[in-house]
Tab-separated table of C-alpha atoms in Angstrom:
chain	number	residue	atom	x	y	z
A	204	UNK	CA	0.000	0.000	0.000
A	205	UNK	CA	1.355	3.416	-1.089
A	206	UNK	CA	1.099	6.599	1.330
A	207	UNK	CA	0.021	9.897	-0.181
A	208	UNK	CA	1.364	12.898	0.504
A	209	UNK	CA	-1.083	16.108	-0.420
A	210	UNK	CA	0.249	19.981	-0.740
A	211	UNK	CA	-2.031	21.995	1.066
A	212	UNK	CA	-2.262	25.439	-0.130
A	213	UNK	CA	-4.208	27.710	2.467
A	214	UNK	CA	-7.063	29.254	0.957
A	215	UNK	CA	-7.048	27.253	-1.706
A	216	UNK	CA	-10.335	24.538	-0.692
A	217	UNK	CA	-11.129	22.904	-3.955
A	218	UNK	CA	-7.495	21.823	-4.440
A	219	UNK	CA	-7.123	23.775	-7.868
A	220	UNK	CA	-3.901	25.858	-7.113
A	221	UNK	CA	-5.477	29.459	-7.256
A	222	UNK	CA	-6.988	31.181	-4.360
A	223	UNK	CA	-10.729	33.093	-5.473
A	224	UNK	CA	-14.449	33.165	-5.298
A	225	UNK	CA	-15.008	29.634	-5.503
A	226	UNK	CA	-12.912	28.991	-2.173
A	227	UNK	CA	-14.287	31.735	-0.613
A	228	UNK	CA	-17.853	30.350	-1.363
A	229	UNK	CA	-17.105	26.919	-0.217
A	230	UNK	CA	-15.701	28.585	3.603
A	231	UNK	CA	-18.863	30.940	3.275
A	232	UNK	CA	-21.007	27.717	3.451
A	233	UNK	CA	-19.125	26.127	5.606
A	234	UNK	CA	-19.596	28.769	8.232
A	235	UNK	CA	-23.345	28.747	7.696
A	236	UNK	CA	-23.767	25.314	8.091
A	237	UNK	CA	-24.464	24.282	4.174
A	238	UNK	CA	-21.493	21.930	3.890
A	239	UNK	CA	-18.663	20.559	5.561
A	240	UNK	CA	-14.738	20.524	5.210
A	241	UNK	CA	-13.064	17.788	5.675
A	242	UNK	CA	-8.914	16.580	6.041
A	243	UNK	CA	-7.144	18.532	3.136
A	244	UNK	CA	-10.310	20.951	2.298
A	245	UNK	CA	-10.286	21.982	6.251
A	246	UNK	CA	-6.613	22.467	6.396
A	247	UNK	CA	-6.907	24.891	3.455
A	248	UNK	CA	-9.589	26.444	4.690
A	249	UNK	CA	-8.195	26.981	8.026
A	250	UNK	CA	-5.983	30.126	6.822
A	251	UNK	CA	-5.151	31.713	10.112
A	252	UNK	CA	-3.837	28.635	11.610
A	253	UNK	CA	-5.890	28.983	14.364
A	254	UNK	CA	-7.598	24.826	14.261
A	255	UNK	CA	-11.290	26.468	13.480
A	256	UNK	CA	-12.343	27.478	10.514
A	257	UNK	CA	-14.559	30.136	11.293
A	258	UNK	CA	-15.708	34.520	9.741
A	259	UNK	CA	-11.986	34.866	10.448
A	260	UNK	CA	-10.722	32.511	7.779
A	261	UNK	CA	-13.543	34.049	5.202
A	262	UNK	CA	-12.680	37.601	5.451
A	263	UNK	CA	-8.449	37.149	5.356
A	264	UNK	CA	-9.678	35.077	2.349
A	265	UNK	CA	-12.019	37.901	1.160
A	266	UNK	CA	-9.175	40.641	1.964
A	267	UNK	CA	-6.608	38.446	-0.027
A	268	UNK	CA	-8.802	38.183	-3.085
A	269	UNK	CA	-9.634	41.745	-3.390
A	270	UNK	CA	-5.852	42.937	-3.108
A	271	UNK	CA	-6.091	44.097	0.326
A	272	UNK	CA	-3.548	41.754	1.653
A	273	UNK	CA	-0.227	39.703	-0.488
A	274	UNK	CA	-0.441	36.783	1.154
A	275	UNK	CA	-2.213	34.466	4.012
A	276	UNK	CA	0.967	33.753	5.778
Protein backbone atom coordinates (compact mmCIF):
# COMPACT_ATOMS: atom_id res chain seq x y z
CA UNK A 1 0.00 0.00 0.00
CA UNK A 2 1.35 3.42 -1.09
CA UNK A 3 1.10 6.60 1.33
CA UNK A 4 0.02 9.90 -0.18
CA UNK A 5 1.36 12.90 0.50
CA UNK A 6 -1.08 16.11 -0.42
CA UNK A 7 0.25 19.98 -0.74
CA UNK A 8 -2.03 22.00 1.07
CA UNK A 9 -2.26 25.44 -0.13
CA UNK A 10 -4.21 27.71 2.47
CA UNK A 11 -7.06 29.25 0.96
CA UNK A 12 -7.05 27.25 -1.71
CA UNK A 13 -10.34 24.54 -0.69
CA UNK A 14 -11.13 22.90 -3.96
CA UNK A 15 -7.50 21.82 -4.44
CA UNK A 16 -7.12 23.78 -7.87
CA UNK A 17 -3.90 25.86 -7.11
CA UNK A 18 -5.48 29.46 -7.26
CA UNK A 19 -6.99 31.18 -4.36
CA UNK A 20 -10.73 33.09 -5.47
CA UNK A 21 -14.45 33.16 -5.30
CA UNK A 22 -15.01 29.63 -5.50
CA UNK A 23 -12.91 28.99 -2.17
CA UNK A 24 -14.29 31.73 -0.61
CA UNK A 25 -17.85 30.35 -1.36
CA UNK A 26 -17.10 26.92 -0.22
CA UNK A 27 -15.70 28.59 3.60
CA UNK A 28 -18.86 30.94 3.28
CA UNK A 29 -21.01 27.72 3.45
CA UNK A 30 -19.12 26.13 5.61
CA UNK A 31 -19.60 28.77 8.23
CA UNK A 32 -23.35 28.75 7.70
CA UNK A 33 -23.77 25.31 8.09
CA UNK A 34 -24.46 24.28 4.17
CA UNK A 35 -21.49 21.93 3.89
CA UNK A 36 -18.66 20.56 5.56
CA UNK A 37 -14.74 20.52 5.21
CA UNK A 38 -13.06 17.79 5.67
CA UNK A 39 -8.91 16.58 6.04
CA UNK A 40 -7.14 18.53 3.14
CA UNK A 41 -10.31 20.95 2.30
CA UNK A 42 -10.29 21.98 6.25
CA UNK A 43 -6.61 22.47 6.40
CA UNK A 44 -6.91 24.89 3.45
CA UNK A 45 -9.59 26.44 4.69
CA UNK A 46 -8.20 26.98 8.03
CA UNK A 47 -5.98 30.13 6.82
CA UNK A 48 -5.15 31.71 10.11
CA UNK A 49 -3.84 28.63 11.61
CA UNK A 50 -5.89 28.98 14.36
CA UNK A 51 -7.60 24.83 14.26
CA UNK A 52 -11.29 26.47 13.48
CA UNK A 53 -12.34 27.48 10.51
CA UNK A 54 -14.56 30.14 11.29
CA UNK A 55 -15.71 34.52 9.74
CA UNK A 56 -11.99 34.87 10.45
CA UNK A 57 -10.72 32.51 7.78
CA UNK A 58 -13.54 34.05 5.20
CA UNK A 59 -12.68 37.60 5.45
CA UNK A 60 -8.45 37.15 5.36
CA UNK A 61 -9.68 35.08 2.35
CA UNK A 62 -12.02 37.90 1.16
CA UNK A 63 -9.17 40.64 1.96
CA UNK A 64 -6.61 38.45 -0.03
CA UNK A 65 -8.80 38.18 -3.09
CA UNK A 66 -9.63 41.75 -3.39
CA UNK A 67 -5.85 42.94 -3.11
CA UNK A 68 -6.09 44.10 0.33
CA UNK A 69 -3.55 41.75 1.65
CA UNK A 70 -0.23 39.70 -0.49
CA UNK A 71 -0.44 36.78 1.15
CA UNK A 72 -2.21 34.47 4.01
CA UNK A 73 0.97 33.75 5.78
Amino acid sequence: ELDQIRTVLAGDIDGNGAINEYDKQCIRDYVNGYSTLEGCYYIAADVDDNLVVDLNDLNKIDDYIRGEIESLN
